[in-house]
CSV table of C-alpha atoms in Angstrom, one decimal:
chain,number,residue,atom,x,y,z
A,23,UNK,CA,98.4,93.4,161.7
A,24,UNK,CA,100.8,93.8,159.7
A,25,UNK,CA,102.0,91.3,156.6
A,26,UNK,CA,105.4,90.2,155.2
A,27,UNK,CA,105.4,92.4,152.1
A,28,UNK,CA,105.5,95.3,154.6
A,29,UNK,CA,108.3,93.8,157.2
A,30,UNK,CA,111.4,95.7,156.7
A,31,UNK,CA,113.5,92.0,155.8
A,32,UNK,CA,111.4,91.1,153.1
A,33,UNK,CA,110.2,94.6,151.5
A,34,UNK,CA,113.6,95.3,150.0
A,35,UNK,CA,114.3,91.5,149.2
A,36,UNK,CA,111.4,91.1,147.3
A,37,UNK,CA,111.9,94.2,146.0
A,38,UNK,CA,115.4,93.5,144.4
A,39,UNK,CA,114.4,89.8,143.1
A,40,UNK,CA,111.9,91.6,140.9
A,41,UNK,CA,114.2,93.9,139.3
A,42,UNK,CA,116.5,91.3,139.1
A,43,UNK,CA,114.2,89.6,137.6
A,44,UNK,CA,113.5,92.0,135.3
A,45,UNK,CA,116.4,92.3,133.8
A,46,UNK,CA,117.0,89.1,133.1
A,47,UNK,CA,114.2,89.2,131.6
A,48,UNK,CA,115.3,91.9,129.4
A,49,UNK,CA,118.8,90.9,128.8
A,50,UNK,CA,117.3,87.5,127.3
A,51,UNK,CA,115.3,89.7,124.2
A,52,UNK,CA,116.8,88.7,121.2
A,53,UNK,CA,117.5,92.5,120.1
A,54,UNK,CA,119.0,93.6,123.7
A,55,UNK,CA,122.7,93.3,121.8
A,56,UNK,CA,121.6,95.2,118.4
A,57,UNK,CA,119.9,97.7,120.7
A,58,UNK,CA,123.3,97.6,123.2
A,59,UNK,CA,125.5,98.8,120.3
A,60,UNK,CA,123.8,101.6,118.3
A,61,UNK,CA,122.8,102.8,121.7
A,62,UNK,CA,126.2,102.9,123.4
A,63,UNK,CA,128.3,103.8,119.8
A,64,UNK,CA,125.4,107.0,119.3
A,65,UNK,CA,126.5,108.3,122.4
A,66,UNK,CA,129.6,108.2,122.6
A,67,UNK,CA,130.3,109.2,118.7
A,68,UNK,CA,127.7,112.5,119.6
A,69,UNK,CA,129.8,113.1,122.8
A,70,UNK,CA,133.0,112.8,121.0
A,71,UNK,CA,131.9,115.5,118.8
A,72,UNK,CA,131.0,117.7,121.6
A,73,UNK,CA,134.1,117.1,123.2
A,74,UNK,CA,136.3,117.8,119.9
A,75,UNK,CA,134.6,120.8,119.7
A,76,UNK,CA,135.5,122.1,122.8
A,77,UNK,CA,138.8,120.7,123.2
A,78,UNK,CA,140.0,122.3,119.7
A,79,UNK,CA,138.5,125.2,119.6
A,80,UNK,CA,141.3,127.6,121.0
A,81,UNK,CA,144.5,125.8,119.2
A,82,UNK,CA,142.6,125.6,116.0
A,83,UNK,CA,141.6,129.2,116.2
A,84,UNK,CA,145.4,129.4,117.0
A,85,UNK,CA,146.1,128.0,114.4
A,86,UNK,CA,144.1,128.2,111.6
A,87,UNK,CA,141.9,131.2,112.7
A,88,UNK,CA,138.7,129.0,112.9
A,89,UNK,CA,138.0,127.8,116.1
A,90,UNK,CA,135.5,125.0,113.8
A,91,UNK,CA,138.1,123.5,111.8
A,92,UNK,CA,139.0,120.4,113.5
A,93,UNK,CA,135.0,119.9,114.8
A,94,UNK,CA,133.8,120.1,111.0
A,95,UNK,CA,136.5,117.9,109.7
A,96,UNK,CA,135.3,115.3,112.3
A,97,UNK,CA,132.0,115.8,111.6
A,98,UNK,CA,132.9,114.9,108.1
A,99,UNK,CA,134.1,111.7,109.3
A,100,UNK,CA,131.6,111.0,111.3
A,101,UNK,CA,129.4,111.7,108.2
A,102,UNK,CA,131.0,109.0,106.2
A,103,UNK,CA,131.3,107.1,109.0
A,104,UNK,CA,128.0,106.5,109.9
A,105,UNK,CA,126.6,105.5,106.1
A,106,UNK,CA,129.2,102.9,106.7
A,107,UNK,CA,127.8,101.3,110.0
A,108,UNK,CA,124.7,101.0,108.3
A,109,UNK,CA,125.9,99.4,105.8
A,110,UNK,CA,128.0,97.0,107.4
A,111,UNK,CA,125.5,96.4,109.5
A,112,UNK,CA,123.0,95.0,106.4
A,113,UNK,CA,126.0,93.0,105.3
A,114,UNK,CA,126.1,89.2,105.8
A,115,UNK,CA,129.1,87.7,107.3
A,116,UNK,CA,130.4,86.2,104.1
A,117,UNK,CA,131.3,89.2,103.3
A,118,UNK,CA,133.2,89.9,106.0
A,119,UNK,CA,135.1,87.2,105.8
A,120,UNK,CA,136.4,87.6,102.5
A,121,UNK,CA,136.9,91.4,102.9
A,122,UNK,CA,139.4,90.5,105.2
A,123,UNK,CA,142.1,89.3,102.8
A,124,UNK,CA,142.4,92.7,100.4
A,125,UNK,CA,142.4,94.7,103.8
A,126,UNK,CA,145.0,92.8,105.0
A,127,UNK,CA,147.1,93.1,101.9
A,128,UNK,CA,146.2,96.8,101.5
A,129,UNK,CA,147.3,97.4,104.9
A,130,UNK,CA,150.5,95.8,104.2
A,131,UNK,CA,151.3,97.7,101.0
A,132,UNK,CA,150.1,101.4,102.9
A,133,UNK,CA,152.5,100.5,105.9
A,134,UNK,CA,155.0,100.2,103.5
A,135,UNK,CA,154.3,103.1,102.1
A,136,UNK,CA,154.7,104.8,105.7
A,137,UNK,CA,158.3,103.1,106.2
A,138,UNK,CA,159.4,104.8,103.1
A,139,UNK,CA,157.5,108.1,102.3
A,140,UNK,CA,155.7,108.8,105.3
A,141,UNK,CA,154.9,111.8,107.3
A,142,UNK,CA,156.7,111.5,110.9
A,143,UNK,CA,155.2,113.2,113.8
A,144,UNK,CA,156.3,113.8,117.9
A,145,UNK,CA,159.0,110.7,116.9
A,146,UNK,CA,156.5,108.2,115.8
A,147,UNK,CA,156.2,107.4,111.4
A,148,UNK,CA,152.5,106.9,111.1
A,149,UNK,CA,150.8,109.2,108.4
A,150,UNK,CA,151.0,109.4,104.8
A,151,UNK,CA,150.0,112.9,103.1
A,152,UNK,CA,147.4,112.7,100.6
A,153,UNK,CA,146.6,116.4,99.3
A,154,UNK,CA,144.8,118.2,102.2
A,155,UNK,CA,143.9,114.5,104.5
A,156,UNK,CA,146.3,112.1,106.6
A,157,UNK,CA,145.7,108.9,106.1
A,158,UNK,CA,146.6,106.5,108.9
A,159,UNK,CA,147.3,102.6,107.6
A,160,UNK,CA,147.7,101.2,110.9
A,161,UNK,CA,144.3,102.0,112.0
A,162,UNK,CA,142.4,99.9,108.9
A,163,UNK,CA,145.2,97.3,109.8
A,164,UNK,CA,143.5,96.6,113.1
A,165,UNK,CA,140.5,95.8,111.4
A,166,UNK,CA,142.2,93.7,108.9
A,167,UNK,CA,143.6,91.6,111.2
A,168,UNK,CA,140.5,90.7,113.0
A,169,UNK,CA,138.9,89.7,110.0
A,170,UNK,CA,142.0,87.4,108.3
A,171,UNK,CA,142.8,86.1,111.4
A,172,UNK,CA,139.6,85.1,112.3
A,173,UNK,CA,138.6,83.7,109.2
A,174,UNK,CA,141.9,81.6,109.0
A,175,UNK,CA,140.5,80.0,112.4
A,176,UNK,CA,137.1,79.6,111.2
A,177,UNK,CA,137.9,77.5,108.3
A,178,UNK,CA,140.3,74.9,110.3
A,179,UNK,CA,137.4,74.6,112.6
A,180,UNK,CA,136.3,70.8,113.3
A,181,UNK,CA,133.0,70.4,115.0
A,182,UNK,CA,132.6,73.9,116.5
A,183,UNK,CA,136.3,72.9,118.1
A,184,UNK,CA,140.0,75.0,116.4
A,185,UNK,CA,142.9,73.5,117.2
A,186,UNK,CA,145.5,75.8,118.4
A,187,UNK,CA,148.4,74.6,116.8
A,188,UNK,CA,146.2,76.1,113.4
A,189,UNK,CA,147.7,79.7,115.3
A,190,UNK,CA,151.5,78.9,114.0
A,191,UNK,CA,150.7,79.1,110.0
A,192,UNK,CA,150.5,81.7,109.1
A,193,UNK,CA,147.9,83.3,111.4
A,194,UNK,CA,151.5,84.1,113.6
A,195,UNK,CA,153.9,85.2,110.5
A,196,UNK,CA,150.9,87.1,109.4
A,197,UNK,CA,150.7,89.1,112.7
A,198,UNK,CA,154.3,89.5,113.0
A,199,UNK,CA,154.5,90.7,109.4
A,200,UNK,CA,152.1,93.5,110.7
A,201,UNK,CA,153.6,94.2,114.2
A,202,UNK,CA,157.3,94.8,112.6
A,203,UNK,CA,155.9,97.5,110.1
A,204,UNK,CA,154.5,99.4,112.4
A,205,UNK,CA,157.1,99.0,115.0
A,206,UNK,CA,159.5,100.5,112.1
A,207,UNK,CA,157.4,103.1,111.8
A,208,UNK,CA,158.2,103.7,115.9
A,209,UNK,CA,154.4,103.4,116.8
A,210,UNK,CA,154.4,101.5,119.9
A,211,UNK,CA,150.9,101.9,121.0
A,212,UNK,CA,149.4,100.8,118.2
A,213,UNK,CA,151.7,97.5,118.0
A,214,UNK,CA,150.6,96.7,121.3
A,215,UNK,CA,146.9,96.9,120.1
A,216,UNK,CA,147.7,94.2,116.8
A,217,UNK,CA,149.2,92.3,119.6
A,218,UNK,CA,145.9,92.5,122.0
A,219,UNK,CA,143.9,91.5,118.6
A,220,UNK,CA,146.5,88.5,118.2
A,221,UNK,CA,146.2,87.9,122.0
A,222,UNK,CA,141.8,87.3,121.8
A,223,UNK,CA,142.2,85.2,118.7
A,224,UNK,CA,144.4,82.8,120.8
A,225,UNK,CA,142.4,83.0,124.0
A,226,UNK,CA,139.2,82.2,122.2
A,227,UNK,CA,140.7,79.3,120.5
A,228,UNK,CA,142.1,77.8,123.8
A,229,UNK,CA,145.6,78.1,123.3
A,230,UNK,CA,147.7,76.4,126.1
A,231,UNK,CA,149.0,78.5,128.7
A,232,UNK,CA,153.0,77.7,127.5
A,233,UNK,CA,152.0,79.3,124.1
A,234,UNK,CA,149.9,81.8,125.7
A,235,UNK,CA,152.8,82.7,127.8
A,236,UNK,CA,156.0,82.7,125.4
A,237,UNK,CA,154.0,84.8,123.1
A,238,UNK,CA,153.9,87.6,126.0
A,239,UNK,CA,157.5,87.2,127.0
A,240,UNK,CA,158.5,87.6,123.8
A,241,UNK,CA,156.3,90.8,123.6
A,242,UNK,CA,157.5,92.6,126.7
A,243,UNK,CA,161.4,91.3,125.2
A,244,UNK,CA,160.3,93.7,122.2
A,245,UNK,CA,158.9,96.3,124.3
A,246,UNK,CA,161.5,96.5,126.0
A,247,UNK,CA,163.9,96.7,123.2
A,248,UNK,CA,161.6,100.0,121.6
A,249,UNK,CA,161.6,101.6,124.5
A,250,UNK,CA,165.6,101.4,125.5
A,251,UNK,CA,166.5,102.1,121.7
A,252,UNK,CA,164.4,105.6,121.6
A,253,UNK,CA,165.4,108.3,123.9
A,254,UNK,CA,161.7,109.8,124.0
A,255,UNK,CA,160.4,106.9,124.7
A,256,UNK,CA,162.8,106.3,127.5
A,257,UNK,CA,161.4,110.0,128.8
A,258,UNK,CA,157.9,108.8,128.5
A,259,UNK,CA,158.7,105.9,130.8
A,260,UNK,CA,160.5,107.9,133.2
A,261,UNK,CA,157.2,110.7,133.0
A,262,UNK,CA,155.2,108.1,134.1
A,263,UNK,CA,157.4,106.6,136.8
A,264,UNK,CA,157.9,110.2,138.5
A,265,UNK,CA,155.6,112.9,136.4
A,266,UNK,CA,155.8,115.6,139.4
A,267,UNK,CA,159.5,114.9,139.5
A,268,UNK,CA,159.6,116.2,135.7
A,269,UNK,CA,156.4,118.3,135.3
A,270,UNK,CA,158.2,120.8,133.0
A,271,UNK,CA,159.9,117.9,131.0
A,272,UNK,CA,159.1,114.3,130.4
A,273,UNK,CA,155.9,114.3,132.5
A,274,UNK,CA,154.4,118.0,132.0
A,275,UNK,CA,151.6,116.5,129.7
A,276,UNK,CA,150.9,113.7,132.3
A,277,UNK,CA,150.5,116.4,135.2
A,278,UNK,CA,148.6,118.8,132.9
A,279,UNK,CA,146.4,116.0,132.4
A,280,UNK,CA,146.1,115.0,135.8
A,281,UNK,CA,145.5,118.7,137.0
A,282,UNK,CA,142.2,118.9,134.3
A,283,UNK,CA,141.0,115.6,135.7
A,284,UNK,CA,141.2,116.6,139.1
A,285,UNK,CA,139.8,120.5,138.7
A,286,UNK,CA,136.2,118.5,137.7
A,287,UNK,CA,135.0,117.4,141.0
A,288,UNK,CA,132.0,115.8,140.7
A,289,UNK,CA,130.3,117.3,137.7
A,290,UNK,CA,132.7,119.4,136.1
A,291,UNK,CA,133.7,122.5,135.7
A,292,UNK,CA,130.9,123.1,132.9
A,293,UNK,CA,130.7,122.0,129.1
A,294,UNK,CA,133.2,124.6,127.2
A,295,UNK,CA,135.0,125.3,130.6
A,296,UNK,CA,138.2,123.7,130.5
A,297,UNK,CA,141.0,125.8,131.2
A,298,UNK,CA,143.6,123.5,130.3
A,299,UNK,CA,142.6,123.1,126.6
A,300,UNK,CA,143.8,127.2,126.7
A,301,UNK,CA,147.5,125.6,125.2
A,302,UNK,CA,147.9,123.8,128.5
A,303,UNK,CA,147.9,119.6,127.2
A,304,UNK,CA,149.2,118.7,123.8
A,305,UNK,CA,147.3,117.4,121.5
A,306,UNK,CA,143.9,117.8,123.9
A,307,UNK,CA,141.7,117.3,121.3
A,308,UNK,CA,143.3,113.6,120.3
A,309,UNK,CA,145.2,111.8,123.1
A,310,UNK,CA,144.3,113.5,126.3
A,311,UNK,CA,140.6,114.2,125.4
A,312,UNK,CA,139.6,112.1,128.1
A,313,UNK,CA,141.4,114.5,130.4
A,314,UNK,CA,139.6,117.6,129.2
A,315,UNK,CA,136.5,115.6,129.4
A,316,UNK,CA,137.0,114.8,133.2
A,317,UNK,CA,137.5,118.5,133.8
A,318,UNK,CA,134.2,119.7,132.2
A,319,UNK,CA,132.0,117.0,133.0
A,320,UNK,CA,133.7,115.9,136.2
A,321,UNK,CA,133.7,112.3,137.9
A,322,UNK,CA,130.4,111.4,136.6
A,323,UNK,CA,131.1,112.3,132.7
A,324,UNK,CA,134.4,110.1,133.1
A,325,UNK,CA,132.3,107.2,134.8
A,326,UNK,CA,129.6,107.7,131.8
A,327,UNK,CA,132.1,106.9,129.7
A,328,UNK,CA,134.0,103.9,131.0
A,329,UNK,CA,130.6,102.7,131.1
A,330,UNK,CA,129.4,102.8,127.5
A,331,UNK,CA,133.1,101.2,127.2
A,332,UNK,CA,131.8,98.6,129.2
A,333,UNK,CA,128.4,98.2,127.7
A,334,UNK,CA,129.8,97.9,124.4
A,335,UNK,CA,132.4,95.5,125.3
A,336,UNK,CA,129.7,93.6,126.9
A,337,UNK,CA,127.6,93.8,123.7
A,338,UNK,CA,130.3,92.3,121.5
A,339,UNK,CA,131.1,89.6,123.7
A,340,UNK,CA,127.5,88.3,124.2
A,341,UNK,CA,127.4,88.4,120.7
A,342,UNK,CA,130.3,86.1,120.4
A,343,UNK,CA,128.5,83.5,123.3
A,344,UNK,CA,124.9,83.7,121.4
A,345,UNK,CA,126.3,82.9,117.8
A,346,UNK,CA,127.7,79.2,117.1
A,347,UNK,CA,129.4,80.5,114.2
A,348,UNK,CA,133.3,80.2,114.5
A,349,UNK,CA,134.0,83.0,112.2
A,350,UNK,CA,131.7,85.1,113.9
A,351,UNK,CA,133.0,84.0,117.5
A,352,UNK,CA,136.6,85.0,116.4
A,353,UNK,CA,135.5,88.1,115.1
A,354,UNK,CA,133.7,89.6,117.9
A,355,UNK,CA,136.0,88.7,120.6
A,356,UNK,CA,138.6,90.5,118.6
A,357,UNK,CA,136.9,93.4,117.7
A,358,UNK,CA,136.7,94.0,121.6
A,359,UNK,CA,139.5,93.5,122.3
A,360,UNK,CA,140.6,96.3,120.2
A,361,UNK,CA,137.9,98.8,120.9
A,362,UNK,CA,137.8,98.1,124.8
A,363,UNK,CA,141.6,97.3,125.2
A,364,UNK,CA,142.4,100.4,123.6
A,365,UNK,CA,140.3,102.7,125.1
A,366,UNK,CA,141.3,101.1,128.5
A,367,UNK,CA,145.3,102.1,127.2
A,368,UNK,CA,144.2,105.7,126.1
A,369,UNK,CA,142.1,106.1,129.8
A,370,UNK,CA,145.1,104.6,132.1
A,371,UNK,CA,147.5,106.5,130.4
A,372,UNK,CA,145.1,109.7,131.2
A,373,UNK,CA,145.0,108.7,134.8
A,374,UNK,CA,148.4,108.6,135.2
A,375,UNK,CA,148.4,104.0,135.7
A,376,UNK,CA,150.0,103.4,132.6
A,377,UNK,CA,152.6,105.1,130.5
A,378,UNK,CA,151.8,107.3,127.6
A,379,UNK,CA,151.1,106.1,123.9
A,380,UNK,CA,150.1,108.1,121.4
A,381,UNK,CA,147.0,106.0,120.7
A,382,UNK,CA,143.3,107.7,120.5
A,383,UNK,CA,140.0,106.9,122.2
A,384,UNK,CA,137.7,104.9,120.0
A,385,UNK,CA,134.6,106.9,118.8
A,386,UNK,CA,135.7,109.7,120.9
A,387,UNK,CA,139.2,111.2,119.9
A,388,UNK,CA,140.0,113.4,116.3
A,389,UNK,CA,141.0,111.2,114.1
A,390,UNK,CA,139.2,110.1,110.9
A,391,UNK,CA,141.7,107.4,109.8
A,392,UNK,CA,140.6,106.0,113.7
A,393,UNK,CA,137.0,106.4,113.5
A,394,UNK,CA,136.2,104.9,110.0
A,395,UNK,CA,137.3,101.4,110.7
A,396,UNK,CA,135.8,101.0,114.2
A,397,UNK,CA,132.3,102.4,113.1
A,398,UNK,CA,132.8,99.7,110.3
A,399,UNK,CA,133.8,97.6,113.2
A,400,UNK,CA,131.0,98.1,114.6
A,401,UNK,CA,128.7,97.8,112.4
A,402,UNK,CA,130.1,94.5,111.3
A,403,UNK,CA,128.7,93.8,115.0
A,404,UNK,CA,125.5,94.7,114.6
A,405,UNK,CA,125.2,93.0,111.6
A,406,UNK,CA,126.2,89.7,113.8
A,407,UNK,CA,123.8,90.4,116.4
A,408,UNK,CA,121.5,90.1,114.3
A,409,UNK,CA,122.1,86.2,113.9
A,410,UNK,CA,121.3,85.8,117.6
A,411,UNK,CA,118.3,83.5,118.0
A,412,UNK,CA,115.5,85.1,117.8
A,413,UNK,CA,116.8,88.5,116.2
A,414,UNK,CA,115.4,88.2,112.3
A,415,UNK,CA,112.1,87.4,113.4
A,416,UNK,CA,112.1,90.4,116.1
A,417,UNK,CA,113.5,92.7,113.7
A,418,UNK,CA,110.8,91.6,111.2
A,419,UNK,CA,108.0,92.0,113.6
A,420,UNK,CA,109.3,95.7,113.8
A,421,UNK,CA,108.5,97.1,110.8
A,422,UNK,CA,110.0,99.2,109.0
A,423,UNK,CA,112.7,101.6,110.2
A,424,UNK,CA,112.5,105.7,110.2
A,425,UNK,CA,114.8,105.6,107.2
A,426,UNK,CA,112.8,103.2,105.1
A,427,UNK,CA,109.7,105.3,106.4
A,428,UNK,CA,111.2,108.2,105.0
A,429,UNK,CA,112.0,106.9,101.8
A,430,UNK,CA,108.5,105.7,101.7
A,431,UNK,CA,107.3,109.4,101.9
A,432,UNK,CA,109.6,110.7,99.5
A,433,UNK,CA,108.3,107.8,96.8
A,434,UNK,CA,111.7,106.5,96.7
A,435,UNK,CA,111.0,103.2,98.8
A,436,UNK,CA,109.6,100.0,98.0
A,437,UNK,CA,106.5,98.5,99.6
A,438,UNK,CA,106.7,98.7,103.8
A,439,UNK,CA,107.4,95.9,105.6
A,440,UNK,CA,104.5,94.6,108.0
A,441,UNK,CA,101.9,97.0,106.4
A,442,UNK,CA,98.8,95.8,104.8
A,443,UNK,CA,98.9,97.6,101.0
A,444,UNK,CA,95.8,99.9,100.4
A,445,UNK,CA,94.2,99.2,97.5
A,446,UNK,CA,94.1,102.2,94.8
A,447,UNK,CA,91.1,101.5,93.2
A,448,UNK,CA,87.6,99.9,94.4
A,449,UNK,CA,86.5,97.7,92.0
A,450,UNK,CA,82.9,96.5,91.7
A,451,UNK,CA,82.6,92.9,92.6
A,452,UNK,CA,81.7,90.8,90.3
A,453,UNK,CA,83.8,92.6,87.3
A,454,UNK,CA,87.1,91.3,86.6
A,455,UNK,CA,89.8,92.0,83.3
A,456,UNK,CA,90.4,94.9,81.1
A,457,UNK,CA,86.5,96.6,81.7
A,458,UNK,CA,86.4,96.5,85.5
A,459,UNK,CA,87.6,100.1,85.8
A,460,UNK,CA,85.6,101.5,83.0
């Protein structure tokens, strides 16, 4: 006789209501966010490295007759980059909200520093030369602007509630300030990602759809007015349109990307593989890594990816929902914006569904100017997940980490959390003071 549990209708239903059960049940932990973010930014920071190494190898032996040269540099910033998670991470959100006012105006004074004396590269003004580095201003300006704009909401907040008309003065001037430097430095991609920033600020506050709307016309009006005033960018647009139609012109690196995507199958061609990175796409290593990963690691590299995107985006907005904080609501919702918006720019361009611009893939692409401020991004994130409910006392419960473990070996720590101290002596009972070790 045979019973419900084994019926083929209700095995499998029962089945999926316990898993989906289950993750609710994990999804409601308060440390599934913190764990969410150093999970999904470890990966895809160790695969970027990977990737940079292969990518780079043959134009940087090339070039400079090390095939390393570009890996160890990134390693480099990915060694300063990661002390500076951490520490964000330990930082309280005060912090964050004031930081945003000298980043702003540093950002200001280092884009004008690119309008005037900057180093100008494949048409677009975006570097300034310092010895043997390139320093990027527009990058740390993305951050900047998260932080400002977001606190300049947070403090005209009323009962949890902002008021959108708070976005005219001088969160808007403020923007625009930002948006015209770089756009005089002839970096369109990274204008449009201040402009996605600006764009989450207003949708979290509940801006109107009028306001919402005439900000976006008169962004595509100044789009349109970059791309018809530059001839290369004209090119880019008409790559995009018809890249097979000019594969040896305007769109050759948009089908050389396309041909490394679609030489991976499923599962790639191998790590180290590629044959496109032999001089085939420009700048392979930067803007078309995603390309060069599709081709060694195939379909389900690419789709690893995009998901840790997703997971990450998912992360930071969760935070946003679980904290009442307005500052910290602001600031998460931006920060997504720019790490998800941009690496959904950098992909689409890849895939050939939007046009070309210049910008890299967060935690992926070379670029140290890039991958300094979003690892301080992020870590400015975990430090916010850690204000979910429930999150202090979990961590708390934990223990103590594998660094303060190790400091704890080395004698350089300070008692352990959650540890009972061992006693160093045993004293008699009964004998207390000065004589009861004699």
């Amino acid at each position: 006789m045979s019973t419900a549990a084994d019926s083929p209708v209700e095995g499998p239903t029962g089945w999926a209501k316990e898993q989906a059960a289950a993750l609710r049940e994990l999804l409601d932990r308060p440390l599934t966010t913190y764990y969410l973010i150093i999970g999904c930014s470890a990966l895809l920071l160790a695969l970027g490295l990977m990737m940079v190494l292969s990518a780079s190898s043959i134009e940087a032996l090339q070039k400079t007759g090390d095939p390393f040269y570009w890996f160890v540099k990134q390693s480099m910033s990915a060694g300063l980059g990661v002390p500076v998670m951490w520490v964000c991470s330990r930082l309280p959100h005060r912090f964050f909200r004031w930081a945003g006012y000298p980043l702003m105006a540093l950002s200001i004074i280092g884009l004008g520093i690119v309008i005037f004396a900057g180093e100008s590269q494949l048409g677009a003004q975006r570097w300034i030369d310092v010895g043997p580095i390139y320093l990027q201003p527009s990058e740390p300006a993305k951050l900047g602007l998260a932080l400002w704009g977001a606190d300049l909401l947070a403090r005209k907040a009323r009962g949890g509630r902002i008021e959108w008309r708070h976005l005219l003065i001088p969160l808007l001037p403020g923007t625009a300030i930002l948006a015209v430097m770089v756009m005089l430095g002839r970096d369109l991609g990274t204008t449009l990602v201040l402009m996605l920033i600006f764009l989450s600020l207003l949708w979290v506050v509940g801006a109107p759809i009028k306001l919402f709307g005439g900000i976006i016309a008169m962004m595509t009006v100044a789009v349109i007015f970059m791309i018809t005033t530059e001839g290369y960018r004209s090119d880019r647009i008409t790559g995009w349109l018809d890249p097979w139609g000019h594969a040896q012109g305007a769109g050759y690196q948009a089908v050389q990307g396309q041909i490394a995507m679609g030489s991976g199958g499923w599962f790639g061609l191998g790590l180290g593989s590629s044959r496109q990175k032999w001089s085939w796409i420009p700048h392979a290593e930067s803007d078309f890594i995603f390309s060069i990963l599709g081709e060694e690691l195939g379909l389900m590299g690419t789709l690893s990816v995009i998901a840790l995107f997703g997971l990450l985006g998912y992360a930071g907005l969760r935070v946003a929902m679980r904290v009442n904080d307005p500052f910290i609501r602001l600031a998460s919702s931006a920060v997504v914006a720019w790490v998800a918006g941009q690496a959904i720019v950098n992909i689409g361009a890849v895939i050939g569904v939007l046009p070309i611009t210049g910008i890299p893939l967060p935690l992926v692409s070379y670029g140290g100017s890039a991958l300094l401020p979003t690892l301080a991004a992020l870590g400015m994130l975990l430090s916010f997940a850690k204000r979910e409910p429930g999150a202090r006392e979990a961590l708390a419960a934990r223990g103590p980490g594998p660094a303060a473990r190790a400091l704890s070996w080395l004698g350089l720590g300070g008692a352990q959390r959650g540890r009972p101290r061992r006693p160093t002596r045993n004293v008699p009972t009964g004998r207390v003071g000065p004589d009861a070790e004699r």
